[in-house]
Amino acid sequence: MTDFNDPSHAHLRRDFVGYGATPPNPRWPGNARVALNIVVNYEEGSEQSFEDGDNKTETGLTEGGAGGFEGRDLASESMYEYGSRVGIWRVLRILRERDMTATVFATALALERNPAVATAIRDAGYDVCSHGRRWVRAQDFTEEKEREEIALAYASISRSIGTPPIGWYCRYAPTVNTRRLLVEHGGFAYDSDAYNDELPYWTKVRGKSHLVVPYSLANNDGKFSRGAMATADDFLAYLKDSFDMLYEEGETAPKMMSVGLHLRLIGHPGRAIGLARFLDYVATKQGVWICRRADIVEHWKKHHPAAHPA
């Protein structure tokens, strides 16, 4: 049981106030109204599978698979393979043709199993945020196992990409140990295991300042797998409305917008065209900083440093 009165666990206390009614002006480059970060989740090949000894086929964020039986689900396996074989290349092409950058939330094993993707990420100049060694739930780990998984993921991604990941993002949710273990590791400048703001913020973990760059499951193609979206127009409308609201507010209170993509979902033609149309719409607007998460981190550290860094 976590003792929340223990000062070492202060970073786990819930904060319902945040920046309040007067958030800081982030002073984005060029006085941009919105900092837009496209996040490409590259997970395919790291999910639970019979081949990897899990005695289970992962069906998360797919079209649904066959279901209703015990044993290996070859349909779901094939859907994951689509993301790695086809979807990734379509999304990379869409970004490349528009000269737009992105951040990749990559699992280490997925990169190991498709070196061509690792090369493409490196050549495009995208930054990598570690999404774990595998796309599994951290809640199933002991503290020692989670510490080991963090170190293994960091080392593997460093080998695959040629540079280490500077951020961390768990599958769905961190454990009560995750942020402390990341700070203990020492190789991570931030984590994105939060959904509670539209600006980065500093937290203190055992006396050390640690940056949180919140993510979004709202501006996210995961809604296709949950039935909340069905068409490219659904995706486009939601992203456009989110962007328009932030752009309007950004005249006086600029914010950050994260858009989450999964290759086995958004990579299909009938969905990818919605992404393309959204990016084309954004390109018509002045005052938008399309950036990597690494760029946001460096900007925040420079213009909004921790008040009392360790």
mmCIF file of C-alpha atoms in Angstrom:
data_model
loop_
_atom_site.group_PDB
_atom_site.id
_atom_site.type_symbol
_atom_site.label_atom_id
_atom_site.label_comp_id
_atom_site.label_asym_id
_atom_site.label_seq_id
_atom_site.Cartn_x
_atom_site.Cartn_y
_atom_site.Cartn_z
ATOM 1 C CA MET A 1 0.000 0.000 0.000
ATOM 2 C CA THR A 2 1.377 3.409 -0.982
ATOM 3 C CA ASP A 3 1.803 5.857 1.904
ATOM 4 C CA PHE A 4 0.830 9.201 0.387
ATOM 5 C CA ASN A 5 2.067 11.021 3.496
ATOM 6 C CA ASP A 6 5.568 9.862 2.621
ATOM 7 C CA PRO A 7 7.281 12.830 0.886
ATOM 8 C CA SER A 8 8.850 10.433 -1.619
ATOM 9 C CA HIS A 9 5.357 9.706 -2.940
ATOM 10 C CA ALA A 10 4.279 13.342 -3.268
ATOM 11 C CA HIS A 11 4.257 13.089 -7.076
ATOM 12 C CA LEU A 12 1.427 10.543 -6.836
ATOM 13 C CA ARG A 13 -0.978 12.911 -5.088
ATOM 14 C CA ARG A 14 -3.849 14.044 -7.292
ATOM 15 C CA ASP A 15 -3.903 17.702 -8.377
ATOM 16 C CA PHE A 16 -7.296 19.151 -9.280
ATOM 17 C CA VAL A 17 -6.010 22.730 -9.669
ATOM 18 C CA GLY A 18 -3.130 22.686 -12.138
ATOM 19 C CA TYR A 19 -2.516 26.021 -13.855
ATOM 20 C CA GLY A 20 -6.056 27.172 -13.130
ATOM 21 C CA ALA A 21 -7.708 30.061 -14.983
ATOM 22 C CA THR A 22 -4.407 31.718 -15.892
ATOM 23 C CA PRO A 23 -2.090 29.161 -17.490
ATOM 24 C CA PRO A 24 1.364 30.409 -18.439
ATOM 25 C CA ASN A 25 1.961 31.636 -21.957
ATOM 26 C CA PRO A 26 4.224 28.904 -23.353
ATOM 27 C CA ARG A 27 5.766 31.389 -25.795
ATOM 28 C CA TRP A 28 5.910 28.812 -28.555
ATOM 29 C CA PRO A 29 8.348 29.566 -31.399
ATOM 30 C CA GLY A 30 7.006 32.238 -33.743
ATOM 31 C CA ASN A 31 4.339 33.086 -31.134
ATOM 32 C CA ALA A 32 2.375 30.089 -32.386
ATOM 33 C CA ARG A 33 -1.167 29.670 -31.140
ATOM 34 C CA VAL A 34 -0.965 25.878 -31.111
ATOM 35 C CA ALA A 35 1.897 23.420 -30.744
ATOM 36 C CA LEU A 36 0.744 20.385 -32.720
ATOM 37 C CA ASN A 37 2.450 17.059 -32.028
ATOM 38 C CA ILE A 38 1.553 14.031 -34.159
ATOM 39 C CA VAL A 39 2.222 10.803 -32.251
ATOM 40 C CA VAL A 40 2.731 7.607 -34.241
ATOM 41 C CA ASN A 41 2.338 4.592 -31.959
ATOM 42 C CA TYR A 42 4.495 1.784 -33.330
ATOM 43 C CA GLU A 43 3.571 -1.343 -31.348
ATOM 44 C CA GLU A 44 2.984 -4.084 -33.880
ATOM 45 C CA GLY A 45 5.101 -7.134 -33.129
ATOM 46 C CA SER A 46 5.382 -6.448 -29.409
ATOM 47 C CA GLU A 47 1.850 -7.382 -28.345
ATOM 48 C CA GLN A 48 0.924 -10.551 -26.448
ATOM 49 C CA SER A 49 1.062 -13.587 -28.694
ATOM 50 C CA PHE A 50 1.392 -17.353 -28.631
ATOM 51 C CA GLU A 51 4.699 -17.173 -30.480
ATOM 52 C CA ASP A 52 6.116 -15.078 -27.651
ATOM 53 C CA GLY A 53 4.913 -17.523 -25.014
ATOM 54 C CA ASP A 54 1.966 -15.545 -23.649
ATOM 55 C CA ASN A 55 -0.676 -18.193 -24.392
ATOM 56 C CA LYS A 56 -2.892 -15.338 -25.484
ATOM 57 C CA THR A 57 -3.559 -13.368 -28.655
ATOM 58 C CA GLU A 58 -3.788 -9.603 -28.184
ATOM 59 C CA THR A 59 -6.921 -8.046 -29.685
ATOM 60 C CA GLY A 60 -6.552 -4.481 -28.356
ATOM 61 C CA LEU A 61 -7.150 -1.686 -30.884
ATOM 62 C CA THR A 62 -8.056 -3.996 -33.769
ATOM 63 C CA GLU A 63 -11.182 -4.557 -35.847
ATOM 64 C CA GLY A 64 -12.235 -7.138 -33.277
ATOM 65 C CA GLY A 65 -10.747 -10.426 -34.478
ATOM 66 C CA ALA A 66 -12.631 -13.693 -34.565
ATOM 67 C CA GLY A 67 -13.193 -13.970 -30.805
ATOM 68 C CA GLY A 68 -15.427 -16.419 -28.987
ATOM 69 C CA PHE A 69 -12.914 -19.259 -28.716
ATOM 70 C CA GLU A 70 -9.857 -20.332 -26.781
ATOM 71 C CA GLY A 71 -6.527 -20.402 -28.510
ATOM 72 C CA ARG A 72 -4.532 -18.547 -31.088
ATOM 73 C CA ASP A 73 -6.469 -15.859 -32.992
ATOM 74 C CA LEU A 74 -4.830 -15.710 -36.410
ATOM 75 C CA ALA A 75 -7.197 -12.956 -37.540
ATOM 76 C CA SER A 76 -6.066 -10.531 -34.836
ATOM 77 C CA GLU A 77 -2.440 -11.459 -35.437
ATOM 78 C CA SER A 78 -2.888 -10.574 -39.082
ATOM 79 C CA MET A 79 -4.439 -7.217 -38.198
ATOM 80 C CA TYR A 80 -1.360 -6.336 -36.186
ATOM 81 C CA GLU A 81 0.850 -7.370 -39.081
ATOM 82 C CA TYR A 82 -1.044 -4.943 -41.331
ATOM 83 C CA GLY A 83 0.107 -2.024 -39.206
ATOM 84 C CA SER A 84 3.749 -3.001 -39.537
ATOM 85 C CA ARG A 85 3.628 -4.156 -43.168
ATOM 86 C CA VAL A 86 1.364 -1.475 -44.668
ATOM 87 C CA GLY A 87 0.012 1.124 -42.240
ATOM 88 C CA ILE A 88 3.334 2.533 -41.097
ATOM 89 C CA TRP A 89 4.454 3.235 -44.646
ATOM 90 C CA ARG A 90 1.218 4.998 -45.554
ATOM 91 C CA VAL A 91 1.371 7.275 -42.507
ATOM 92 C CA LEU A 92 5.061 8.024 -43.041
ATOM 93 C CA ARG A 93 4.300 8.924 -46.666
ATOM 94 C CA ILE A 94 1.466 11.269 -45.634
ATOM 95 C CA LEU A 95 3.777 13.065 -43.216
ATOM 96 C CA ARG A 96 6.717 13.160 -45.633
ATOM 97 C CA GLU A 97 4.681 14.600 -48.507
ATOM 98 C CA ARG A 98 3.562 17.446 -46.236
ATOM 99 C CA ASP A 99 7.004 17.947 -44.732
ATOM 100 C CA MET A 100 5.581 17.479 -41.248
ATOM 101 C CA THR A 101 7.424 15.979 -38.329
ATOM 102 C CA ALA A 102 6.194 13.594 -35.640
ATOM 103 C CA THR A 103 7.061 11.706 -32.483
ATOM 104 C CA VAL A 104 7.060 7.918 -32.435
ATOM 105 C CA PHE A 105 5.866 6.111 -29.320
ATOM 106 C CA ALA A 106 7.786 2.919 -30.115
ATOM 107 C CA THR A 107 8.016 -0.400 -28.373
ATOM 108 C CA ALA A 108 11.496 -1.831 -28.457
ATOM 109 C CA LEU A 109 10.557 -5.290 -29.739
ATOM 110 C CA ALA A 110 8.506 -3.856 -32.607
ATOM 111 C CA LEU A 111 11.543 -1.927 -33.833
ATOM 112 C CA GLU A 112 13.772 -4.978 -33.449
ATOM 113 C CA ARG A 113 11.442 -6.995 -35.653
ATOM 114 C CA ASN A 114 11.268 -4.431 -38.448
ATOM 115 C CA PRO A 115 14.659 -2.710 -38.814
ATOM 116 C CA ALA A 116 13.451 -0.915 -41.974
ATOM 117 C CA VAL A 117 10.960 1.023 -39.857
ATOM 118 C CA ALA A 118 13.676 1.974 -37.387
ATOM 119 C CA THR A 119 15.764 3.256 -40.282
ATOM 120 C CA ALA A 120 12.836 5.234 -41.688
ATOM 121 C CA ILE A 121 12.186 6.852 -38.299
ATOM 122 C CA ARG A 122 15.828 7.787 -37.962
ATOM 123 C CA ASP A 123 16.066 9.123 -41.523
ATOM 124 C CA ALA A 124 12.917 11.229 -41.054
ATOM 125 C CA GLY A 125 14.395 12.853 -37.952
ATOM 126 C CA TYR A 126 11.497 11.854 -35.713
ATOM 127 C CA ASP A 127 12.137 11.554 -31.989
ATOM 128 C CA VAL A 128 11.300 8.357 -30.157
ATOM 129 C CA CYS A 129 9.464 8.100 -26.861
ATOM 130 C CA SER A 130 9.827 4.628 -25.361
ATOM 131 C CA HIS A 131 6.503 2.795 -25.256
ATOM 132 C CA GLY A 132 8.058 -0.052 -23.306
ATOM 133 C CA ARG A 133 9.922 -3.148 -24.368
ATOM 134 C CA ARG A 134 6.593 -4.769 -25.274
ATOM 135 C CA TRP A 135 3.011 -3.532 -25.593
ATOM 136 C CA VAL A 136 1.824 -5.086 -22.354
ATOM 137 C CA ARG A 137 0.341 -3.805 -19.117
ATOM 138 C CA ALA A 138 2.899 -2.554 -16.611
ATOM 139 C CA GLN A 139 0.417 -3.374 -13.834
ATOM 140 C CA ASP A 140 1.351 -7.034 -14.290
ATOM 141 C CA PHE A 141 4.989 -6.317 -13.323
ATOM 142 C CA THR A 142 6.646 -6.436 -9.954
ATOM 143 C CA GLU A 143 8.720 -3.355 -9.174
ATOM 144 C CA GLU A 144 11.912 -5.231 -10.015
ATOM 145 C CA LYS A 145 10.452 -6.483 -13.296
ATOM 146 C CA GLU A 146 9.290 -2.992 -14.273
ATOM 147 C CA ARG A 147 12.744 -1.577 -13.504
ATOM 148 C CA GLU A 148 14.282 -4.248 -15.726
ATOM 149 C CA GLU A 149 11.788 -3.634 -18.556
ATOM 150 C CA ILE A 150 12.527 0.101 -18.537
ATOM 151 C CA ALA A 151 16.262 -0.520 -18.813
ATOM 152 C CA LEU A 152 15.877 -3.160 -21.534
ATOM 153 C CA ALA A 153 13.579 -0.921 -23.595
ATOM 154 C CA TYR A 154 15.971 2.017 -23.315
ATOM 155 C CA ALA A 155 18.954 -0.057 -24.428
ATOM 156 C CA SER A 156 17.104 -1.759 -27.283
ATOM 157 C CA ILE A 157 15.647 1.440 -28.759
ATOM 158 C CA SER A 158 19.061 3.082 -28.481
ATOM 159 C CA ARG A 159 20.497 0.287 -30.615
ATOM 160 C CA SER A 160 17.654 0.292 -33.152
ATOM 161 C CA ILE A 161 17.486 4.065 -33.680
ATOM 162 C CA GLY A 162 21.083 5.004 -32.950
ATOM 163 C CA THR A 163 20.060 7.489 -30.258
ATOM 164 C CA PRO A 164 18.281 6.846 -26.957
ATOM 165 C CA PRO A 165 14.606 7.606 -26.346
ATOM 166 C CA ILE A 166 14.217 10.721 -24.243
ATOM 167 C CA GLY A 167 10.652 10.087 -23.090
ATOM 168 C CA TRP A 168 8.475 7.313 -21.737
ATOM 169 C CA TYR A 169 4.835 6.301 -22.183
ATOM 170 C CA CYS A 170 3.216 3.173 -20.720
ATOM 171 C CA ARG A 171 0.455 1.174 -22.308
ATOM 172 C CA TYR A 172 -2.672 2.955 -21.033
ATOM 173 C CA ALA A 173 -1.451 3.692 -17.519
ATOM 174 C CA PRO A 174 1.694 3.736 -15.384
ATOM 175 C CA THR A 175 2.068 1.970 -12.060
ATOM 176 C CA VAL A 176 2.668 3.787 -8.795
ATOM 177 C CA ASN A 177 6.362 2.969 -9.335
ATOM 178 C CA THR A 178 6.813 4.023 -12.965
ATOM 179 C CA ARG A 179 7.704 7.706 -12.653
ATOM 180 C CA ARG A 180 10.063 7.057 -9.760
ATOM 181 C CA LEU A 181 11.779 4.289 -11.710
ATOM 182 C CA LEU A 182 12.185 6.553 -14.739
ATOM 183 C CA VAL A 183 13.864 9.217 -12.612
ATOM 184 C CA GLU A 184 15.984 6.541 -10.984
ATOM 185 C CA HIS A 185 17.075 5.302 -14.414
ATOM 186 C CA GLY A 186 18.217 8.820 -15.319
ATOM 187 C CA GLY A 187 17.940 8.605 -19.097
ATOM 188 C CA PHE A 188 14.490 10.134 -19.563
ATOM 189 C CA ALA A 189 13.801 13.862 -19.834
ATOM 190 C CA TYR A 190 10.032 13.447 -19.511
ATOM 191 C CA ASP A 191 7.117 11.064 -19.439
ATOM 192 C CA SER A 192 3.700 11.330 -21.070
ATOM 193 C CA ASP A 193 1.803 9.132 -18.621
ATOM 194 C CA ALA A 194 -0.789 11.826 -17.930
ATOM 195 C CA TYR A 195 -3.931 13.149 -19.595
ATOM 196 C CA ASN A 196 -4.665 16.030 -17.235
ATOM 197 C CA ASP A 197 -3.491 19.147 -19.076
ATOM 198 C CA GLU A 198 -2.777 20.832 -22.404
ATOM 199 C CA LEU A 199 0.584 22.182 -21.329
ATOM 200 C CA PRO A 200 3.681 20.494 -19.919
ATOM 201 C CA TYR A 201 4.286 20.799 -16.187
ATOM 202 C CA TRP A 202 7.010 20.002 -13.676
ATOM 203 C CA THR A 203 6.692 17.557 -10.839
ATOM 204 C CA LYS A 204 9.083 16.563 -8.076
ATOM 205 C CA VAL A 205 10.143 12.950 -7.676
ATOM 206 C CA ARG A 206 12.277 12.236 -4.630
ATOM 207 C CA GLY A 207 13.794 15.676 -4.726
ATOM 208 C CA LYS A 208 14.414 15.737 -8.477
ATOM 209 C CA SER A 209 12.499 17.846 -10.991
ATOM 210 C CA HIS A 210 10.782 15.795 -13.665
ATOM 211 C CA LEU A 211 8.817 17.055 -16.667
ATOM 212 C CA VAL A 212 5.417 15.682 -17.668
ATOM 213 C CA VAL A 213 4.208 16.247 -21.233
ATOM 214 C CA PRO A 214 0.536 15.160 -21.177
ATOM 215 C CA TYR A 215 -0.887 12.956 -23.921
ATOM 216 C CA SER A 216 -4.452 12.565 -25.231
ATOM 217 C CA LEU A 217 -6.793 9.633 -25.704
ATOM 218 C CA ALA A 218 -9.417 12.103 -26.966
ATOM 219 C CA ASN A 219 -7.590 13.168 -30.139
ATOM 220 C CA ASN A 220 -6.862 9.547 -30.864
ATOM 221 C CA ASP A 221 -7.739 6.998 -33.538
ATOM 222 C CA GLY A 222 -8.321 4.406 -30.808
ATOM 223 C CA LYS A 223 -11.943 5.554 -30.979
ATOM 224 C CA PHE A 224 -12.314 3.621 -34.233
ATOM 225 C CA SER A 225 -11.839 0.339 -32.375
ATOM 226 C CA ARG A 226 -14.391 1.313 -29.733
ATOM 227 C CA GLY A 227 -17.150 2.229 -32.170
ATOM 228 C CA ALA A 228 -17.042 5.939 -31.319
ATOM 229 C CA MET A 229 -15.851 6.731 -34.857
ATOM 230 C CA ALA A 230 -16.624 4.978 -38.113
ATOM 231 C CA THR A 231 -15.428 7.107 -41.012
ATOM 232 C CA ALA A 232 -12.573 9.370 -42.037
ATOM 233 C CA ASP A 233 -14.989 12.289 -41.778
ATOM 234 C CA ASP A 234 -15.684 11.406 -38.123
ATOM 235 C CA PHE A 235 -11.981 11.570 -37.372
ATOM 236 C CA LEU A 236 -11.462 14.717 -39.407
ATOM 237 C CA ALA A 237 -14.392 16.529 -37.797
ATOM 238 C CA TYR A 238 -13.264 15.747 -34.272
ATOM 239 C CA LEU A 239 -9.645 16.730 -34.870
ATOM 240 C CA LYS A 240 -10.650 19.870 -36.766
ATOM 241 C CA ASP A 241 -13.049 20.972 -34.038
ATOM 242 C CA SER A 242 -10.406 20.336 -31.359
ATOM 243 C CA PHE A 243 -7.830 22.272 -33.336
ATOM 244 C CA ASP A 244 -10.205 25.163 -34.080
ATOM 245 C CA MET A 245 -11.057 25.611 -30.405
ATOM 246 C CA LEU A 246 -7.392 25.574 -29.402
ATOM 247 C CA TYR A 247 -6.491 27.904 -32.265
ATOM 248 C CA GLU A 248 -9.146 30.404 -31.193
ATOM 249 C CA GLU A 249 -8.081 30.255 -27.550
ATOM 250 C CA GLY A 250 -4.445 30.431 -28.640
ATOM 251 C CA GLU A 251 -4.742 34.115 -29.449
ATOM 252 C CA THR A 252 -4.379 34.759 -25.719
ATOM 253 C CA ALA A 253 -3.643 31.340 -24.183
ATOM 254 C CA PRO A 254 -1.626 29.044 -26.508
ATOM 255 C CA LYS A 255 -1.750 25.327 -25.788
ATOM 256 C CA MET A 256 -0.462 21.989 -27.029
ATOM 257 C CA MET A 257 -2.421 19.449 -29.101
ATOM 258 C CA SER A 258 -1.406 15.791 -29.292
ATOM 259 C CA VAL A 259 -2.885 13.508 -31.969
ATOM 260 C CA GLY A 260 -2.459 9.778 -31.354
ATOM 261 C CA LEU A 261 -2.247 7.315 -34.262
ATOM 262 C CA HIS A 262 -2.026 3.521 -34.453
ATOM 263 C CA LEU A 263 -0.893 1.964 -37.710
ATOM 264 C CA ARG A 264 -3.299 -0.999 -37.622
ATOM 265 C CA LEU A 265 -6.150 1.519 -37.359
ATOM 266 C CA ILE A 266 -5.339 4.824 -39.068
ATOM 267 C CA GLY A 267 -3.161 3.044 -41.635
ATOM 268 C CA HIS A 268 -6.188 1.782 -43.567
ATOM 269 C CA PRO A 269 -7.031 3.898 -46.639
ATOM 270 C CA GLY A 270 -10.531 4.865 -45.523
ATOM 271 C CA ARG A 271 -9.153 6.302 -42.291
ATOM 272 C CA ALA A 272 -5.768 7.593 -43.424
ATOM 273 C CA ILE A 273 -7.434 10.019 -45.802
ATOM 274 C CA GLY A 274 -9.037 11.703 -42.784
ATOM 275 C CA LEU A 275 -5.583 12.240 -41.292
ATOM 276 C CA ALA A 276 -4.318 13.629 -44.604
ATOM 277 C CA ARG A 277 -7.233 16.062 -44.825
ATOM 278 C CA PHE A 278 -6.677 17.234 -41.267
ATOM 279 C CA LEU A 279 -2.996 17.924 -41.896
ATOM 280 C CA ASP A 280 -3.878 19.772 -45.107
ATOM 281 C CA TYR A 281 -6.337 21.896 -43.128
ATOM 282 C CA VAL A 282 -3.735 22.712 -40.485
ATOM 283 C CA ALA A 283 -1.304 23.730 -43.234
ATOM 284 C CA THR A 284 -3.674 26.549 -44.270
ATOM 285 C CA LYS A 285 -3.341 28.207 -40.851
ATOM 286 C CA GLN A 286 -0.699 30.662 -39.708
ATOM 287 C CA GLY A 287 0.704 30.426 -36.224
ATOM 288 C CA VAL A 288 0.929 26.652 -35.829
ATOM 289 C CA TRP A 289 4.088 24.991 -34.568
ATOM 290 C CA ILE A 290 4.152 21.416 -35.858
ATOM 291 C CA CYS A 291 6.770 19.841 -33.663
ATOM 292 C CA ARG A 292 8.231 16.793 -32.030
ATOM 293 C CA ARG A 293 7.806 16.067 -28.348
ATOM 294 C CA ALA A 294 11.557 16.486 -28.013
ATOM 295 C CA ASP A 295 11.153 20.059 -29.314
ATOM 296 C CA ILE A 296 8.448 20.805 -26.749
ATOM 297 C CA VAL A 297 10.669 19.461 -23.976
ATOM 298 C CA GLU A 298 13.650 21.581 -24.998
ATOM 299 C CA HIS A 299 11.465 24.668 -25.376
ATOM 300 C CA TRP A 300 9.848 24.158 -21.973
ATOM 301 C CA LYS A 301 13.174 23.585 -20.229
ATOM 302 C CA LYS A 302 14.534 26.794 -21.761
ATOM 303 C CA HIS A 303 11.540 29.104 -21.302
ATOM 304 C CA HIS A 304 9.816 27.501 -18.295
ATOM 305 C CA PRO A 305 12.530 25.789 -16.261
ATOM 306 C CA ALA A 306 11.779 23.986 -13.048
ATOM 307 C CA ALA A 307 11.476 26.426 -10.185
ATOM 308 C CA HIS A 308 13.796 24.423 -7.933
ATOM 309 C CA PRO A 309 15.667 21.879 -10.034
ATOM 310 C CA ALA A 310 17.474 19.119 -8.226
#
